[in-house]
PDB file of C-alpha atoms in Angstrom:
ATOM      1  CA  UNK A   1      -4.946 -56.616  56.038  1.00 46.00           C
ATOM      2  CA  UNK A   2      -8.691 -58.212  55.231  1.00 49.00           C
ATOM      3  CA  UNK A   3      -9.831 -54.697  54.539  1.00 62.00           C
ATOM      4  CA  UNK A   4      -6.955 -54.169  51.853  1.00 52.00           C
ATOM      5  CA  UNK A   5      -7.362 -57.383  49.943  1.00 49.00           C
ATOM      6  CA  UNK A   6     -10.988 -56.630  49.980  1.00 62.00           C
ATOM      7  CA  UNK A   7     -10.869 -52.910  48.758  1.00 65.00           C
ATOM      8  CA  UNK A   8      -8.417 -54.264  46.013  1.00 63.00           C
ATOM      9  CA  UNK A   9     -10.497 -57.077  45.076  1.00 72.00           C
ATOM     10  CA  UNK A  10     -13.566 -54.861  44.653  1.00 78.00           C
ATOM     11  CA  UNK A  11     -11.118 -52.713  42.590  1.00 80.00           C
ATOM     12  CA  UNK A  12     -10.224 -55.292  40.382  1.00 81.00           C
ATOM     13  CA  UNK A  13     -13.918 -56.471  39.544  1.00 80.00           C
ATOM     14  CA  UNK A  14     -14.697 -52.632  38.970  1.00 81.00           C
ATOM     15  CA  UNK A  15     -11.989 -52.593  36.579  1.00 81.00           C
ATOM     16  CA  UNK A  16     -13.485 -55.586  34.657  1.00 79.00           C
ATOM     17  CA  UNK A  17     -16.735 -54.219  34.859  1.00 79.00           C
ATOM     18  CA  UNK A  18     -15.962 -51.355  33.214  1.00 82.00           C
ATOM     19  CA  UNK A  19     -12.975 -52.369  30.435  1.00 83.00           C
ATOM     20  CA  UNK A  20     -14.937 -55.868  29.640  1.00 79.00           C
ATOM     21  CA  UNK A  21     -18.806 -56.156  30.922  1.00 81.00           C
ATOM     22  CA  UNK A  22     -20.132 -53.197  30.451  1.00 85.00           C
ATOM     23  CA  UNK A  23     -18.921 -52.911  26.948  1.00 86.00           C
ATOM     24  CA  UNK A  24     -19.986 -56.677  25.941  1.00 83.00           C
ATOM     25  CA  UNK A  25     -23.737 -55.724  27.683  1.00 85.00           C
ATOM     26  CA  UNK A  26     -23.805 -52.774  24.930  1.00 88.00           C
ATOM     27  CA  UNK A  27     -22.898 -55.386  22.143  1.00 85.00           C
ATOM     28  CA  UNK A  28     -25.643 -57.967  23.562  1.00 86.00           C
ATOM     29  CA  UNK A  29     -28.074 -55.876  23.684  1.00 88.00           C
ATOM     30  CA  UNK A  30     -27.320 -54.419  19.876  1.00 87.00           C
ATOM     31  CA  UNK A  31     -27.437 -57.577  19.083  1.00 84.00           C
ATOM     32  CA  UNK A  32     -30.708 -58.347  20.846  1.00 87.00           C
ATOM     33  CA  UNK A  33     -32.074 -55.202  19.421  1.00 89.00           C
ATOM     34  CA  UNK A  34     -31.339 -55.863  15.527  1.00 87.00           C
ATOM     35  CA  UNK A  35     -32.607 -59.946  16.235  1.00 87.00           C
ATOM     36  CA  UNK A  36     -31.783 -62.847  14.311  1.00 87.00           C
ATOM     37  CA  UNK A  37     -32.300 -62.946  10.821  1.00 89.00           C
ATOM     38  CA  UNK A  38     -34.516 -66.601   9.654  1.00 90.00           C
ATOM     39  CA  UNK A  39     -34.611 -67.923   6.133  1.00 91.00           C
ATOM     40  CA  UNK A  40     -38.744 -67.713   6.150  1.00 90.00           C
ATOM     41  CA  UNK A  41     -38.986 -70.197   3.177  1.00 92.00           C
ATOM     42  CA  UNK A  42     -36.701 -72.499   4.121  1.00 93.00           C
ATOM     43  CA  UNK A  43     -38.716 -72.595   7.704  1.00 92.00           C
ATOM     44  CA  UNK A  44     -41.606 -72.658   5.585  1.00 92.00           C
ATOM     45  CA  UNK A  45     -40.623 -75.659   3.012  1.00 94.00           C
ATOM     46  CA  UNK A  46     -38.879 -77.462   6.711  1.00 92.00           C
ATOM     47  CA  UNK A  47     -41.973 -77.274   8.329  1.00 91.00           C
ATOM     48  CA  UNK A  48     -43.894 -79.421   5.719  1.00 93.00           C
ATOM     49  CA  UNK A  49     -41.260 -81.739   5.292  1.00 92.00           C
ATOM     50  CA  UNK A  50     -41.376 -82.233   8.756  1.00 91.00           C
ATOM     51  CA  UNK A  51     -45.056 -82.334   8.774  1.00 93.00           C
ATOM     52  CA  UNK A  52     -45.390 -84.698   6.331  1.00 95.00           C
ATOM     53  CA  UNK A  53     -42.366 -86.992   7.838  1.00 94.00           C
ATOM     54  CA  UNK A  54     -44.066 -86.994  10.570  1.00 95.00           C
ATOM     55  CA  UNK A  55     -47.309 -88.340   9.349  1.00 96.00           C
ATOM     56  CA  UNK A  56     -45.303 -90.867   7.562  1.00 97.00           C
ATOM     57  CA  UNK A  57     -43.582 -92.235  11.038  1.00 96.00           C
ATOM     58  CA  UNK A  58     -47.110 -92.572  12.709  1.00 97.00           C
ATOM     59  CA  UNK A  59     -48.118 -94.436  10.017  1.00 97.00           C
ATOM     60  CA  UNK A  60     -45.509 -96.698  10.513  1.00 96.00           C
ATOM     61  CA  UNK A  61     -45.423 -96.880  14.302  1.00 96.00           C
ATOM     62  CA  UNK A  62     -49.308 -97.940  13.703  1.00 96.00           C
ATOM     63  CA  UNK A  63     -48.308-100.616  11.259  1.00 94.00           C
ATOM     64  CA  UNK A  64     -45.483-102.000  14.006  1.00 92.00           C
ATOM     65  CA  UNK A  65     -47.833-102.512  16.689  1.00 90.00           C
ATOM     66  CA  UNK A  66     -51.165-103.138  14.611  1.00 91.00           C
ATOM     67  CA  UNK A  67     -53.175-100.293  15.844  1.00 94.00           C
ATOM     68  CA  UNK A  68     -54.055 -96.731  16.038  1.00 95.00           C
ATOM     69  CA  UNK A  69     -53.753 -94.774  19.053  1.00 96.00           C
ATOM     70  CA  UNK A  70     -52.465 -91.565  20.532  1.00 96.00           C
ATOM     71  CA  UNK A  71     -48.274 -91.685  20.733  1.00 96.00           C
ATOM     72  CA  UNK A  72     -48.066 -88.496  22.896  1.00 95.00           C
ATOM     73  CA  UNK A  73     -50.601 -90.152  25.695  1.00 94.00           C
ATOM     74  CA  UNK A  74     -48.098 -91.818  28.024  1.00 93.00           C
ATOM     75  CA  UNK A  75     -50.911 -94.509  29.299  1.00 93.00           C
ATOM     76  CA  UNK A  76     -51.879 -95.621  25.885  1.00 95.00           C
ATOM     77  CA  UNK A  77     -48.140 -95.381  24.767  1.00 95.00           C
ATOM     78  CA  UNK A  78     -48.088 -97.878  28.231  1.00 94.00           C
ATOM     79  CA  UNK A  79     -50.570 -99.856  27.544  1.00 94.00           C
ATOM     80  CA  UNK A  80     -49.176-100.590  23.533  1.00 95.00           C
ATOM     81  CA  UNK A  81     -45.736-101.338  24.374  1.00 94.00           C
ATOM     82  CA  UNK A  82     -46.222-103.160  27.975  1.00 94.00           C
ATOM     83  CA  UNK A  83     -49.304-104.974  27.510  1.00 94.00           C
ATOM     84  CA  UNK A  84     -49.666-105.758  24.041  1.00 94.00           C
ATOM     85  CA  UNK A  85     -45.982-106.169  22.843  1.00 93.00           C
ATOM     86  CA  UNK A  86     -45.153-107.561  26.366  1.00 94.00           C
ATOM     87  CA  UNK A  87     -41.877-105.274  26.453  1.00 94.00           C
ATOM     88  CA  UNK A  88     -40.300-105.644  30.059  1.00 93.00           C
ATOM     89  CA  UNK A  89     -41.308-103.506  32.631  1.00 92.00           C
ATOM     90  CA  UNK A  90     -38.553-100.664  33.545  1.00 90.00           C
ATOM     91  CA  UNK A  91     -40.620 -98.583  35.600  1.00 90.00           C
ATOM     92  CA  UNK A  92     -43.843 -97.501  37.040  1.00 90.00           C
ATOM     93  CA  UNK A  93     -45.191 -94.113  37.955  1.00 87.00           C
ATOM     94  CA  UNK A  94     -47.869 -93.473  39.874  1.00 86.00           C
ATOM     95  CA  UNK A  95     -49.956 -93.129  36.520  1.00 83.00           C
ATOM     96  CA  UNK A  96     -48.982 -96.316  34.827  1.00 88.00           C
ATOM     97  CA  UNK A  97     -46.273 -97.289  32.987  1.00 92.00           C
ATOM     98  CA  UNK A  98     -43.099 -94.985  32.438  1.00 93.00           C
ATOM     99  CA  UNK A  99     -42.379 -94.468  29.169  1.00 94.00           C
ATOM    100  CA  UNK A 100     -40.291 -91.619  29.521  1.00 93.00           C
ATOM    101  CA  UNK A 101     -36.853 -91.178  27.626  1.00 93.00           C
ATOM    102  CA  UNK A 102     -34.494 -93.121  30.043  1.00 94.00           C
ATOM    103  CA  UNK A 103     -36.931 -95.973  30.012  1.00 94.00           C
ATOM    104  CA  UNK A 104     -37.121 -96.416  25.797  1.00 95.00           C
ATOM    105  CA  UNK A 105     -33.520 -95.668  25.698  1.00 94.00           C
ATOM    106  CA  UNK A 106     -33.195 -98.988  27.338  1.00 94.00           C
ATOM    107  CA  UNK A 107     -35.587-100.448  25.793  1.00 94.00           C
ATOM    108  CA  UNK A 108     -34.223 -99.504  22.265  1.00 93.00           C
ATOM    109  CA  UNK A 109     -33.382-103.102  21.441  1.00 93.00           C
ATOM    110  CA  UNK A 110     -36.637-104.963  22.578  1.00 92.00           C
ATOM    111  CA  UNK A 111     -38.609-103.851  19.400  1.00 92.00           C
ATOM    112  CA  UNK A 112     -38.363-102.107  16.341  1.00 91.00           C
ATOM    113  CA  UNK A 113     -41.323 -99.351  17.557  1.00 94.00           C
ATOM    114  CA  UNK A 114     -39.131 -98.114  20.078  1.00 95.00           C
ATOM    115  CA  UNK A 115     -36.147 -96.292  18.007  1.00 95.00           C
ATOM    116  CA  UNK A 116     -39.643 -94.857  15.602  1.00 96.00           C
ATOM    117  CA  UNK A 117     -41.550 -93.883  19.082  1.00 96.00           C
ATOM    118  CA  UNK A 118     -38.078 -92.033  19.877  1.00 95.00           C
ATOM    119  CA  UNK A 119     -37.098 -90.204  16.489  1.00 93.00           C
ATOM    120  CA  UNK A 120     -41.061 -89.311  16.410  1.00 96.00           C
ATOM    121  CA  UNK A 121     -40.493 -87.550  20.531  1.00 95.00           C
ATOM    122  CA  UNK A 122     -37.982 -85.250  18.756  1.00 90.00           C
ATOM    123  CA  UNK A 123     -39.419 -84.179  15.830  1.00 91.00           C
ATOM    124  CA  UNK A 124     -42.646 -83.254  17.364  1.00 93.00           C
ATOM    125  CA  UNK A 125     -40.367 -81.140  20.354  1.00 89.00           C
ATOM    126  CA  UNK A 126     -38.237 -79.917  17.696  1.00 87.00           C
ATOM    127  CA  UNK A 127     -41.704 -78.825  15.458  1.00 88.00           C
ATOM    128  CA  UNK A 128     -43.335 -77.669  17.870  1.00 88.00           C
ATOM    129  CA  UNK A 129     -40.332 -75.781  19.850  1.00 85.00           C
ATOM    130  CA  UNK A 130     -38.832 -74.138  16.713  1.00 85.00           C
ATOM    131  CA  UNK A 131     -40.137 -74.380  13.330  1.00 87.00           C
ATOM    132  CA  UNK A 132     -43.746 -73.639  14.643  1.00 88.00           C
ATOM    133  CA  UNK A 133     -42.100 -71.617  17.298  1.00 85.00           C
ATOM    134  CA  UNK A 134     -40.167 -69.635  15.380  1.00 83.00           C
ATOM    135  CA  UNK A 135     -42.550 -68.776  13.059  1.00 82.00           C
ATOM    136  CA  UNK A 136     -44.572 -67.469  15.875  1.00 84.00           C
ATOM    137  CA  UNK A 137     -41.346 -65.306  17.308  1.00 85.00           C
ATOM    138  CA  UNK A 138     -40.828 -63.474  14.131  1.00 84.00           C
ATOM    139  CA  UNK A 139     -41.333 -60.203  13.649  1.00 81.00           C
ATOM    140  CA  UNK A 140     -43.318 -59.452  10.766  1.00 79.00           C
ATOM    141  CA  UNK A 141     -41.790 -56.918   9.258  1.00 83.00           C
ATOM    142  CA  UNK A 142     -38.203 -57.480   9.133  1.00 84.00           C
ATOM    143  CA  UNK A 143     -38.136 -61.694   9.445  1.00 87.00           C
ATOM    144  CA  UNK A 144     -36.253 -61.283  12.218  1.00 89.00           C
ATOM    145  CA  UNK A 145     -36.037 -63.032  15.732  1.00 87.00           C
ATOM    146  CA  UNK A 146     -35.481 -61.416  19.226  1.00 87.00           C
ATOM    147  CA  UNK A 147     -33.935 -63.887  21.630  1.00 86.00           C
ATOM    148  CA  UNK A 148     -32.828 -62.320  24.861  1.00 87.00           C
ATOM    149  CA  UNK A 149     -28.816 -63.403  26.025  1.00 86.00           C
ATOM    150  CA  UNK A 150     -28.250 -64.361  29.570  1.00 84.00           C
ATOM    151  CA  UNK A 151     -24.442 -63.702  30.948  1.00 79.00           C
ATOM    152  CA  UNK A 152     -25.373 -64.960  34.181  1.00 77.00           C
ATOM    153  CA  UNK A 153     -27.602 -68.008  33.948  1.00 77.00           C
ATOM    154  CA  UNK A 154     -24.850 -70.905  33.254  1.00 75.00           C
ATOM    155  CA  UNK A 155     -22.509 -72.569  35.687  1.00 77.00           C
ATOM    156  CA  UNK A 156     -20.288 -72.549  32.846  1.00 78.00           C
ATOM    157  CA  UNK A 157     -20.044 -68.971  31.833  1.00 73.00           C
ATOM    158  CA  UNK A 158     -21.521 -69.336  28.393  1.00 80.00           C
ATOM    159  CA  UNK A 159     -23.953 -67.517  27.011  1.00 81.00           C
ATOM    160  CA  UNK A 160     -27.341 -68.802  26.981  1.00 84.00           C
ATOM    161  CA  UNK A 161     -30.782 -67.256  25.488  1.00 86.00           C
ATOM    162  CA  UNK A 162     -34.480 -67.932  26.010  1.00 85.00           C
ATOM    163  CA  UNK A 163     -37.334 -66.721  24.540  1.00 83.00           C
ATOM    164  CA  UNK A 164     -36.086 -68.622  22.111  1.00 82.00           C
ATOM    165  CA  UNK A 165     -34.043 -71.019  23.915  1.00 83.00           C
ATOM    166  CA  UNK A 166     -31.360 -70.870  21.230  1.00 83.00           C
ATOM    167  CA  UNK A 167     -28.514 -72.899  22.588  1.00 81.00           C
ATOM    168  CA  UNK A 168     -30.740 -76.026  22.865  1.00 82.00           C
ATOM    169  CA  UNK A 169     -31.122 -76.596  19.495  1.00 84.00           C
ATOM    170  CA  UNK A 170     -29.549 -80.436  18.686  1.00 81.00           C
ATOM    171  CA  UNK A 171     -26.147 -79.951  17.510  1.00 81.00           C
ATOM    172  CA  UNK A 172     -25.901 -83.574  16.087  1.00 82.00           C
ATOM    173  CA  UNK A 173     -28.529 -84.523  14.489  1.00 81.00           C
ATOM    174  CA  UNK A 174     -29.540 -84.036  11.020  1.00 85.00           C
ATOM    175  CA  UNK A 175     -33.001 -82.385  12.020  1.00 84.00           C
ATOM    176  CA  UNK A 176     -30.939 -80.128  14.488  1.00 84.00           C
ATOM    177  CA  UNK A 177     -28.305 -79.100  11.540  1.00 87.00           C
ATOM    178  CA  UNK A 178     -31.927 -77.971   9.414  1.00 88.00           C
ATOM    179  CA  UNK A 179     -32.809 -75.544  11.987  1.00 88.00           C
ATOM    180  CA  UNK A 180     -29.622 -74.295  12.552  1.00 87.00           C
ATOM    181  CA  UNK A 181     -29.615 -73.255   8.708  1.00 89.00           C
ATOM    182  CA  UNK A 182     -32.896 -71.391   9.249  1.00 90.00           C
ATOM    183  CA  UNK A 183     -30.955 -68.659  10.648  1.00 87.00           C
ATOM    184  CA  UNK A 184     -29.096 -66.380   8.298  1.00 86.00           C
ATOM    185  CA  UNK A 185     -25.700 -65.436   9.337  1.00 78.00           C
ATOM    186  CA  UNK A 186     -24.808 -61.815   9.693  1.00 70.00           C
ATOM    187  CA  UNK A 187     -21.342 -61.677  12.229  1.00 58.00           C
ATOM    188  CA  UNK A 188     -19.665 -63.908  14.791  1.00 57.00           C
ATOM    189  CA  UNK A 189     -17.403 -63.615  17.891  1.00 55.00           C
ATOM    190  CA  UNK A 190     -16.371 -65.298  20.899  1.00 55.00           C
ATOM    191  CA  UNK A 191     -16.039 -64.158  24.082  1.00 51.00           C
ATOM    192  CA  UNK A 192     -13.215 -65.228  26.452  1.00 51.00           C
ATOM    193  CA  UNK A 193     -12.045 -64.064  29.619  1.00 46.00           C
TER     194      UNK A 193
END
């Protein structure tokens, strides 16, 4: 009776291959094929915004701890907020000083340079990931990006893309919501099972 359930259960996925996969694989890859349309100037007029947003919050991380020095070096990051602003110690790394996400988050409330040092972490990943990583995606000629779609890459079933990583774009906030209106709308679906 094993062999039966098995022949029908290999049946069965057969039958979704066909009637559901294989004809969602032909729209994904249409869809990969024709790319994403992007708003150029909007990424264009985004980008310095962002640019010059972001000069203005290292100005004023400088100006909260009364020096200059490199925010994207964790040791002198380390050295600012745990030896000159005497913040309390979360946790050490075999560098230094942690200053990684989980550590400011908890530090949030100990000083006003933290909640800057964190907002400043996401708009130079969210620069640097999309809007100068978009531009550098695009195809010339048609404006377009070409993101490849996983089916099988998620415990959850979703879709997911990469190159670029589409689906990690922030959702809530307000810089996330400006790159998601870089890309120009052309159709929409769901997919359910």
């Amino acid at each position: 009776q094993l062999e039966i359930f098995k022949q029908r259960g290999e049946e069965e996925l057969l039958n979704i291959a066909f009637e559901l996969e294989f004809n969602f694989i032909y729209v994904l890859a249409s869809i990969e094929q024709k790319g994403i349309k992007v708003d150029v100037e909007l990424l264009k007029k985004y980008k310095e915004s962002s640019l010059v947003y972001l000069n203005e919050l290292t100005q004023n991380i400088y100006e909260a701890c009364g020096e200059t020095f490199n925010i994207n070096s964790p040791k002198q990051l380390g050295v600012i907020l745990f030896e000159k602003l005497n913040l309390p110690i979360i946790k050490k790394n075999k560098t230094g000083y942690s200053t990684d996400a989980e550590v400011l988050e908890q530090l949030r409330d100990q000083h006003q340079i933290i909640s800057k040092i964190l907002e400043y972490r996401l708009l130079t990943k969210l620069k640097s990931t999309y809007l100068e990583g978009l531009g550098n995606l695009l195809s010339p000629t048609e404006m377009r990006i070409h993101t490849s779609f996983n089916q099988m890459v998620t415990a959850t079933g979703r879709l997911s893309s990469s190159e670029p990583n589409l689906q990690n774009i922030p959702t809530r906030s307000e810089e996330g919501k400006k790159i998601r209106a870089l890309f120009v709308p052309g159709l929409g679906f769901d997919y359910l099972l």
